[in-house]
Tab-separated table of C-alpha atoms in Angstrom:
chain	number	residue	atom	x	y	z
R	1349	MET	CA	27.785	-26.944	32.748
R	1350	ARG	CA	24.615	-29.012	33.125
R	1351	THR	CA	22.614	-25.763	33.239
R	1352	VAL	CA	24.242	-24.557	30.017
R	1353	PHE	CA	23.357	-27.790	28.180
R	1354	LEU	CA	19.792	-27.595	29.486
R	1355	LEU	CA	19.426	-24.016	28.232
R	1356	LEU	CA	20.854	-24.991	24.831
R	1357	PHE	CA	18.408	-27.888	24.607
R	1358	VAL	CA	15.424	-25.645	25.411
R	1359	PHE	CA	16.711	-22.973	22.985
R	1360	LYS	CA	17.018	-25.513	20.166
R	1361	GLY	CA	13.585	-27.002	20.872
R	1362	VAL	CA	11.724	-23.684	20.953
R	1363	PHE	CA	13.510	-22.217	17.946
R	1364	GLY	CA	13.315	-25.459	15.985
R	1365	LEU	CA	9.557	-25.702	16.395
R	1366	ALA	CA	9.193	-22.049	15.476
R	1367	GLN	CA	11.247	-22.588	12.320
R	1368	GLU	CA	8.722	-25.105	11.050
R	1369	ALA	CA	5.716	-22.966	12.071
R	1370	ASN	CA	6.827	-19.573	10.768
R	1371	VAL	CA	5.383	-19.609	7.281
R	1372	PHE	CA	3.758	-16.274	6.388
R	1373	TYR	CA	2.243	-14.577	3.357
R	1374	THR	CA	0.424	-11.368	2.467
R	1375	PRO	CA	-3.365	-11.856	2.214
R	1376	TRP	CA	-5.432	-10.081	-0.440
R	1377	TYR	CA	-6.701	-7.584	2.117
R	1378	GLY	CA	-3.150	-6.783	3.237
R	1379	GLY	CA	-1.694	-5.979	-0.176
R	1380	ILE	CA	-1.593	-2.233	0.516
R	1381	GLY	CA	1.047	-1.177	3.023
R	1382	VAL	CA	2.959	1.877	4.153
R	1383	HIS	CA	6.114	2.910	2.288
R	1384	THR	CA	8.361	5.770	3.343
R	1385	ILE	CA	11.707	6.609	1.731
R	1386	SER	CA	14.222	9.341	2.431
R	1387	SER	CA	16.848	9.744	-0.303
R	1388	ARG	CA	19.960	11.895	-0.667
R	1389	TYR	CA	21.773	12.704	-3.910
R	1390	SER	CA	25.228	14.243	-4.034
R	1391	ASP	CA	27.859	15.059	-6.648
R	1392	GLY	CA	30.438	15.883	-3.995
R	1393	SER	CA	29.804	19.622	-3.921
R	1394	SER	CA	26.053	19.801	-3.287
R	1395	GLU	CA	23.342	17.583	-1.864
R	1396	ILE	CA	19.622	17.177	-2.493
R	1397	LYS	CA	17.168	15.477	-0.111
R	1398	ALA	CA	13.951	13.844	-1.288
R	1399	PRO	CA	11.671	12.334	1.401
R	1400	LEU	CA	8.483	10.627	0.256
R	1401	THR	CA	5.728	8.594	1.962
R	1402	TYR	CA	2.883	6.761	0.228
R	1403	ALA	CA	0.858	3.535	0.241
R	1404	ASP	CA	2.440	0.824	-1.881
R	1405	VAL	CA	1.003	-2.353	-3.386
R	1406	ARG	CA	3.038	-5.457	-2.746
R	1407	ALA	CA	3.034	-9.015	-1.371
R	1408	VAL	CA	5.590	-11.102	0.473
R	1409	PHE	CA	5.700	-14.880	0.928
R	1410	PHE	CA	7.846	-16.848	3.356
R	1411	THR	CA	7.289	-20.463	2.402
R	1412	GLU	CA	8.772	-23.609	3.911
R	1413	LYS	CA	11.438	-23.690	1.193
R	1414	GLY	CA	11.756	-20.154	-0.130
R	1415	TYR	CA	11.052	-16.436	-0.180
R	1416	MET	CA	9.169	-14.147	-2.576
R	1417	ASP	CA	8.545	-10.394	-2.543
R	1418	PHE	CA	6.907	-8.513	-5.420
R	1419	GLY	CA	4.687	-5.555	-6.148
R	1420	ILE	CA	3.750	-2.468	-8.156
R	1421	PRO	CA	4.177	0.369	-5.635
R	1422	VAL	CA	3.588	3.091	-8.241
R	1423	VAL	CA	-0.114	2.133	-8.246
R	1424	GLY	CA	-0.392	2.925	-4.545
R	1425	TYR	CA	1.701	6.049	-5.015
R	1426	PHE	CA	-0.675	7.492	-7.614
R	1427	LEU	CA	-3.753	6.517	-5.594
R	1428	THR	CA	-2.242	8.125	-2.491
R	1429	GLY	CA	-1.345	11.262	-4.432
R	1430	LEU	CA	-4.757	11.543	-6.094
R	1431	ILE	CA	-6.535	11.328	-2.751
R	1432	ALA	CA	-4.152	13.723	-1.000
R	1433	ALA	CA	-4.184	16.237	-3.886
R	1434	GLY	CA	-7.937	16.136	-4.374
R	1435	GLY	CA	-7.862	14.523	-7.797
R	1436	ASP	CA	-4.656	16.022	-9.226
R	1437	LEU	CA	-1.778	13.769	-10.225
R	1438	PRO	CA	1.052	13.818	-7.666
R	1439	ASP	CA	4.307	15.565	-8.531
R	1440	ASP	CA	6.510	14.721	-5.552
R	1441	ASN	CA	10.276	14.554	-5.424
R	1442	GLY	CA	11.655	11.078	-4.886
R	1443	GLU	CA	11.921	7.519	-6.163
R	1444	VAL	CA	9.005	5.136	-6.665
R	1445	SER	CA	9.332	1.524	-7.759
R	1446	PHE	CA	7.325	0.837	-10.912
R	1447	LEU	CA	7.781	-2.902	-10.563
R	1448	PHE	CA	9.898	-5.162	-8.399
R	1449	ALA	CA	10.191	-8.904	-7.936
R	1450	LYS	CA	12.444	-10.850	-5.585
R	1451	GLY	CA	12.654	-14.561	-5.086
R	1452	GLY	CA	14.883	-17.294	-3.782
R	1453	TRP	CA	15.188	-20.835	-2.511
R	1454	ASP	CA	16.537	-22.140	0.779
R	1455	VAL	CA	19.877	-23.848	0.169
R	1456	TYR	CA	20.876	-24.563	3.763
R	1457	LYS	CA	18.785	-25.180	6.839
R	1458	ASN	CA	19.056	-26.378	10.394
R	1459	ASN	CA	16.822	-26.143	13.440
R	1460	LEU	CA	17.727	-22.520	14.100
R	1461	PHE	CA	17.903	-20.763	10.721
R	1462	ARG	CA	17.804	-21.114	6.969
R	1463	ILE	CA	19.917	-19.463	4.265
R	1464	GLY	CA	18.791	-18.969	0.685
R	1465	VAL	CA	19.910	-17.429	-2.589
R	1466	GLY	CA	17.968	-15.846	-5.419
R	1467	ALA	CA	17.653	-12.764	-7.583
R	1468	SER	CA	15.732	-9.497	-7.800
R	1469	LEU	CA	14.557	-7.149	-10.541
R	1470	ASN	CA	13.681	-3.544	-9.758
R	1471	ALA	CA	12.431	-0.792	-12.096
R	1472	MET	CA	12.369	2.680	-10.553
R	1473	LEU	CA	10.782	5.975	-11.536
R	1474	ILE	CA	12.736	8.997	-10.317
R	1475	ASN	CA	11.623	12.626	-10.118
R	1476	VAL	CA	14.036	14.861	-8.211
R	1477	ASP	CA	14.365	18.515	-9.150
R	1478	GLY	CA	17.852	19.938	-9.538
R	1479	ILE	CA	19.963	16.800	-9.689
R	1480	VAL	CA	23.374	18.197	-10.520
R	1481	GLY	CA	24.763	17.109	-13.876
R	1482	TYR	CA	21.629	15.192	-14.894
R	1483	GLY	CA	18.666	17.515	-14.458
R	1484	ALA	CA	15.233	16.320	-15.555
R	1485	SER	CA	16.726	13.844	-18.061
R	1486	LEU	CA	17.219	11.211	-15.352
R	1487	GLU	CA	13.721	9.761	-15.041
R	1488	SER	CA	14.150	6.046	-14.449
R	1489	TYR	CA	16.606	3.276	-13.718
R	1490	GLY	CA	16.574	-0.464	-13.217
R	1491	THR	CA	18.677	-3.081	-11.505
R	1492	LEU	CA	19.125	-6.831	-11.740
R	1493	SER	CA	20.686	-8.289	-8.620
R	1494	PRO	CA	21.667	-11.591	-7.053
R	1495	LEU	CA	20.520	-11.803	-3.456
R	1496	VAL	CA	21.170	-13.825	-0.336
R	1497	TYR	CA	18.750	-14.053	2.567
R	1498	ALA	CA	18.302	-15.793	5.875
R	1499	LYS	CA	15.233	-16.826	7.844
R	1500	ILE	CA	15.953	-16.659	11.563
R	1501	ASN	CA	13.446	-17.446	14.276
R	1502	ALA	CA	13.315	-15.893	17.714
R	1503	GLY	CA	10.425	-17.801	19.268
R	1504	PRO	CA	7.266	-16.620	17.478
R	1505	PHE	CA	9.125	-13.841	15.627
R	1506	LEU	CA	10.639	-14.231	12.169
R	1507	ILE	CA	13.646	-12.120	11.142
R	1508	ALA	CA	14.733	-12.310	7.514
R	1509	PRO	CA	17.734	-10.185	6.460
R	1510	VAL	CA	18.177	-9.749	2.693
R	1511	PHE	CA	21.271	-8.491	0.859
R	1512	GLU	CA	21.184	-7.526	-2.840
R	1513	TYR	CA	24.037	-6.415	-5.089
R	1514	ASN	CA	23.234	-4.623	-8.359
R	1515	ALA	CA	25.141	-6.762	-10.835
R	1516	VAL	CA	23.418	-5.181	-13.860
R	1517	SER	CA	21.951	-1.665	-13.998
R	1518	TRP	CA	20.649	0.812	-16.534
R	1519	THR	CA	18.984	4.231	-16.752
R	1520	ASN	CA	16.949	6.129	-19.331
R	1521	VAL	CA	20.008	8.353	-19.899
R	1522	SER	CA	22.281	6.863	-22.552
R	1523	GLY	CA	25.697	5.879	-21.222
R	1524	THR	CA	24.682	6.031	-17.554
R	1525	SER	CA	24.574	3.091	-15.147
R	1526	ARG	CA	23.588	2.760	-11.513
R	1527	PRO	CA	25.529	0.083	-9.587
R	1528	GLY	CA	24.862	-0.284	-5.886
R	1529	PHE	CA	23.510	-2.536	-3.144
R	1530	CYS	CA	20.604	-2.881	-0.731
R	1531	LEU	CA	20.610	-4.325	2.783
R	1532	GLY	CA	17.306	-4.821	4.536
R	1533	SER	CA	15.348	-7.116	6.786
R	1534	HIS	CA	11.804	-8.358	7.257
R	1535	VAL	CA	10.746	-8.513	10.903
R	1536	ILE	CA	7.448	-10.322	11.377
R	1537	ILE	CA	5.694	-9.794	14.701
R	1538	PRO	CA	2.693	-12.076	15.358
R	1539	LEU	CA	-0.459	-10.347	16.592
R	1540	GLY	CA	-2.350	-13.545	17.302
R	1541	GLU	CA	-2.521	-17.141	16.112
R	1542	ARG	CA	-2.579	-16.230	12.418
R	1543	LEU	CA	-2.229	-12.473	11.947
R	1544	GLY	CA	1.089	-10.620	12.004
R	1545	ILE	CA	2.708	-7.366	10.962
R	1546	ASN	CA	5.741	-7.281	8.688
R	1547	LEU	CA	8.188	-4.432	9.381
R	1548	ASN	CA	10.701	-4.031	6.552
R	1549	PRO	CA	13.479	-1.462	7.077
R	1550	SER	CA	16.297	-1.259	4.521
R	1551	PHE	CA	19.220	0.855	3.375
R	1552	GLU	CA	20.104	1.316	-0.285
R	1553	LYS	CA	23.204	2.946	-1.755
R	1554	GLY	CA	23.996	3.531	-5.411
R	1555	ASN	CA	26.131	5.534	-7.792
R	1556	PHE	CA	24.872	7.041	-11.043
R	1557	ARG	CA	27.882	6.843	-13.359
R	1558	SER	CA	28.100	8.494	-16.756
R	1559	ASN	CA	30.546	7.496	-19.467
R	1560	GLN	CA	31.107	11.240	-19.864
R	1561	GLY	CA	32.882	11.221	-16.495
R	1562	GLY	CA	30.065	12.463	-14.259
R	1563	SER	CA	29.120	10.690	-11.039
R	1564	MET	CA	26.361	11.169	-8.483
R	1565	THR	CA	25.870	9.071	-5.349
R	1566	SER	CA	22.485	8.249	-3.896
R	1567	SER	CA	21.543	6.740	-0.547
R	1568	SER	CA	18.073	5.883	0.693
R	1569	VAL	CA	16.647	4.839	4.039
R	1570	ILE	CA	13.426	2.928	3.440
R	1571	PHE	CA	10.736	1.610	5.757
R	1572	LYS	CA	7.730	-0.502	4.783
R	1573	ALA	CA	5.001	-2.076	6.878
R	1574	GLY	CA	2.282	-4.533	5.926
R	1575	ILE	CA	-0.009	-7.314	7.130
R	1576	VAL	CA	0.846	-11.022	6.857
R	1577	ILE	CA	-0.892	-14.196	7.970
R	1578	ARG	CA	-0.031	-17.812	8.594
R	1579	PRO	CA	-1.745	-20.360	6.359
R	1580	ASP	CA	-4.584	-22.436	7.789
């Protein structure tokens, strides 16, 4: 029993110190990261796949009392496409975020982890050939979501799961909504005293619903990677 208490004491000390030290943010030179998304769309009888990889433009901040994540990935998408296509505008199948912003405040904390709440806004451009029942008319959608997150420390590593639920949604097609949710996590791996890499896998699931009775599900597996640093 004495050994168990000793291990718990060491665990609390190491993780508690790490909790105070693990404050990270994206520097100006790390604003461009890797974004890959693989999406599936189905109306129940057929399915369409739309994988897409590009460089996105975004920034993430893990402060002592909160969390922020925002960007304009479509800028990186067009730059990536222009370079890859030799000057021609890209015309890939898939979804690209035109603008997103997430933010929250820590509402509970102890020496091991912190929990926070906030909200997110996401505006998506969508270009997928042959979507059953919608065709080329479905070109964009947006979501407004409450979110809950945690900041968990494992020694020098920071793990921050984030859950969002699309409370409000809209599309460019009249009478069509897109409820859904997203579950992801930031995993920050230090590469030295200040520099680190932020790995951000997530899973998103939604349902395009028409007031005409049509329905189409979508699911996306997303992976992002970028550079973060600790403040001086």
